[in-house]
């Protein structure tokens, strides 16, 4: 249950605390005193939309903090722990703030959390209903969702099977439509790919071939220079074997130097080491000279080969201009294009396969939709009877509610059904849609009856109603109060009302009053005792707190309500 709510800077409320009790809590006050801010604060506390215009002028921000008593071993406690929050001796602290600029922050059990977490928690804690909820329930989609919620677990399996078939049916249908309607585009794409692959296949490039050919062309184009350089270097190192007079060369000079050192190497180890290094240098230079001779003989100008290399490079360059910046990218394009072409060329077979699958999915979808319709039809009958019975307890004994499940004409995300709640207010009257068949007061009672039925099918610990009795008076108001009191036997009920007949049934009566400056402070929200309740009910009845007739009527209401609730007045 909601134990306490502190509200700061919200609407006309400056700083106020609501102490709530189990059972039936009623909130009353003069028009404009801030009663509706109580419901607004609870809505914000459980993830409602943050409206910066609700922030009290000059306050900077609105802040709401709630203390919720929960079962430490229950599902709510587990979900709080999953969000990283903690309970305080079985009490969950939830807070929400909204700045005047529209920034919103939420905390759950001492941990900052996304607002969406509060919305999720609300499913297990509270059901907040205001006048806007009545308007939303008039929408066809909302009525279908309400029936599905009432159907509960019986609908879960069929809806899951239908959703899977529906999504696959749409996917296959879209692919089939693409293949059949874009046949010409796909044929043109295949032709372009085929031409490119044939061009690449004709050239038949090899990985790394472009780099190898570039190096070979460079060598062939400079063959004479390379050979001349190798020969000159060879002669400098080893001399010219064809020369008549032997010229000085590196190997010969190194030999002379080594010979000069060898004669005296025994006299100094340092000099002996230098002689050894000269010997190593001589061997190294001789090896280089031999390799230069071999290189010089291998280099040969070959104009025919050079022309062939240049032509081959031109072919490869033509490919890289079209299909990639280098040969590796050209080969990758060919790989991807071959796979895509195989896919495009298999369209005919693929179309036949998809048509067969689409037909099979259509049968599955029809069967799943029929199962959904059957479940909804059964739930609609139960729902209609239950709401009609509740209306009898709300001073509409001759009214009849019908929930019509009819074909929608096409498959949608939730089946092929249209769901419409209809009301026949008296015998002989046709059952009409709610927005046509119900007056304002009747609509309020229908909404309350629906919520009471939901309370049995999908119970939550706390119900909040904002003027659900709008447009109602007299005997009907008494019946609404009686029904809310019955609902409060199994759940905490918080009601904002302007009807004394409803307020009389409350277990706890909260009065909201403005201060002289037009704001509501802590002292402006009080829990009324017996005398206070008589004065407030008298004001609500007669407009005068001390009217003798009003006080007598208030006393009578309280005594009647006490008898109904089975307690002493």
PDB file of N, CA and C in Angstrom, residues 194-206 312 315-316 319:
ATOM      1  N   UNK A 194      27.079  -9.852 -64.643  1.00  0.00           N
ATOM      2  CA  UNK A 194      27.575 -10.873 -65.573  1.00  0.00           C
ATOM      3  C   UNK A 194      28.645 -10.291 -66.498  1.00  0.00           C
ATOM      4  N   UNK A 195      28.433  -9.095 -67.026  1.00  0.00           N
ATOM      5  CA  UNK A 195      29.412  -8.453 -67.908  1.00  0.00           C
ATOM      6  C   UNK A 195      30.731  -8.226 -67.171  1.00  0.00           C
ATOM      7  N   UNK A 196      30.641  -7.718 -65.929  1.00  0.00           N
ATOM      8  CA  UNK A 196      31.857  -7.465 -65.170  1.00  0.00           C
ATOM      9  C   UNK A 196      32.621  -8.730 -64.870  1.00  0.00           C
ATOM     10  N   UNK A 197      31.907  -9.786 -64.498  1.00  0.00           N
ATOM     11  CA  UNK A 197      32.576 -11.048 -64.187  1.00  0.00           C
ATOM     12  C   UNK A 197      33.235 -11.636 -65.431  1.00  0.00           C
ATOM     13  N   UNK A 198      32.568 -11.506 -66.597  1.00  0.00           N
ATOM     14  CA  UNK A 198      33.170 -12.010 -67.833  1.00  0.00           C
ATOM     15  C   UNK A 198      34.431 -11.225 -68.187  1.00  0.00           C
ATOM     16  N   UNK A 199      34.396  -9.925 -67.951  1.00  0.00           N
ATOM     17  CA  UNK A 199      35.569  -9.101 -68.239  1.00  0.00           C
ATOM     18  C   UNK A 199      36.735  -9.474 -67.336  1.00  0.00           C
ATOM     19  N   UNK A 200      36.460  -9.681 -66.076  1.00  0.00           N
ATOM     20  CA  UNK A 200      37.519 -10.067 -65.143  1.00  0.00           C
ATOM     21  C   UNK A 200      38.028 -11.466 -65.464  1.00  0.00           C
ATOM     22  N   UNK A 201      37.101 -12.374 -65.765  1.00  0.00           N
ATOM     23  CA  UNK A 201      37.508 -13.746 -66.092  1.00  0.00           C
ATOM     24  C   UNK A 201      38.389 -13.780 -67.345  1.00  0.00           C
ATOM     25  N   UNK A 202      38.099 -12.935 -68.326  1.00  0.00           N
ATOM     26  CA  UNK A 202      38.904 -12.883 -69.545  1.00  0.00           C
ATOM     27  C   UNK A 202      40.336 -12.450 -69.247  1.00  0.00           C
ATOM     28  N   UNK A 203      40.513 -11.475 -68.383  1.00  0.00           N
ATOM     29  CA  UNK A 203      41.857 -11.018 -68.015  1.00  0.00           C
ATOM     30  C   UNK A 203      42.524 -12.005 -67.061  1.00  0.00           C
ATOM     31  N   UNK A 204      41.718 -12.644 -66.206  1.00  0.00           N
ATOM     32  CA  UNK A 204      42.205 -13.658 -65.263  1.00  0.00           C
ATOM     33  C   UNK A 204      43.341 -13.136 -64.391  1.00  0.00           C
ATOM     34  N   UNK A 205      43.113 -12.100 -63.616  1.00  0.00           N
ATOM     35  CA  UNK A 205      44.187 -11.575 -62.757  1.00  0.00           C
ATOM     36  C   UNK A 205      44.500 -12.523 -61.606  1.00  0.00           C
ATOM     37  N   UNK A 206      45.765 -12.434 -61.142  1.00  0.00           N
ATOM     38  CA  UNK A 206      46.214 -13.251 -60.020  1.00  0.00           C
ATOM     39  C   UNK A 206      46.538 -12.337 -58.839  1.00  0.00           C
ATOM     40  N   UNK A 312      50.010  -6.168 -70.389  1.00  0.00           N
ATOM     41  CA  UNK A 312      49.319  -6.856 -69.301  1.00  0.00           C
ATOM     42  C   UNK A 312      48.950  -5.862 -68.195  1.00  0.00           C
ATOM     43  N   UNK A 315      45.875  -3.931 -69.104  1.00  0.00           N
ATOM     44  CA  UNK A 315      44.641  -4.690 -68.895  1.00  0.00           C
ATOM     45  C   UNK A 315      44.220  -4.669 -67.426  1.00  0.00           C
ATOM     46  N   UNK A 316      45.195  -4.840 -66.549  1.00  0.00           N
ATOM     47  CA  UNK A 316      44.886  -4.835 -65.115  1.00  0.00           C
ATOM     48  C   UNK A 316      44.444  -3.451 -64.656  1.00  0.00           C
ATOM     49  N   UNK A 319      40.851  -2.848 -65.300  1.00  0.00           N
ATOM     50  CA  UNK A 319      39.985  -3.490 -64.304  1.00  0.00           C
ATOM     51  C   UNK A 319      39.910  -2.663 -63.024  1.00  0.00           C
TER      52      UNK A 319
END
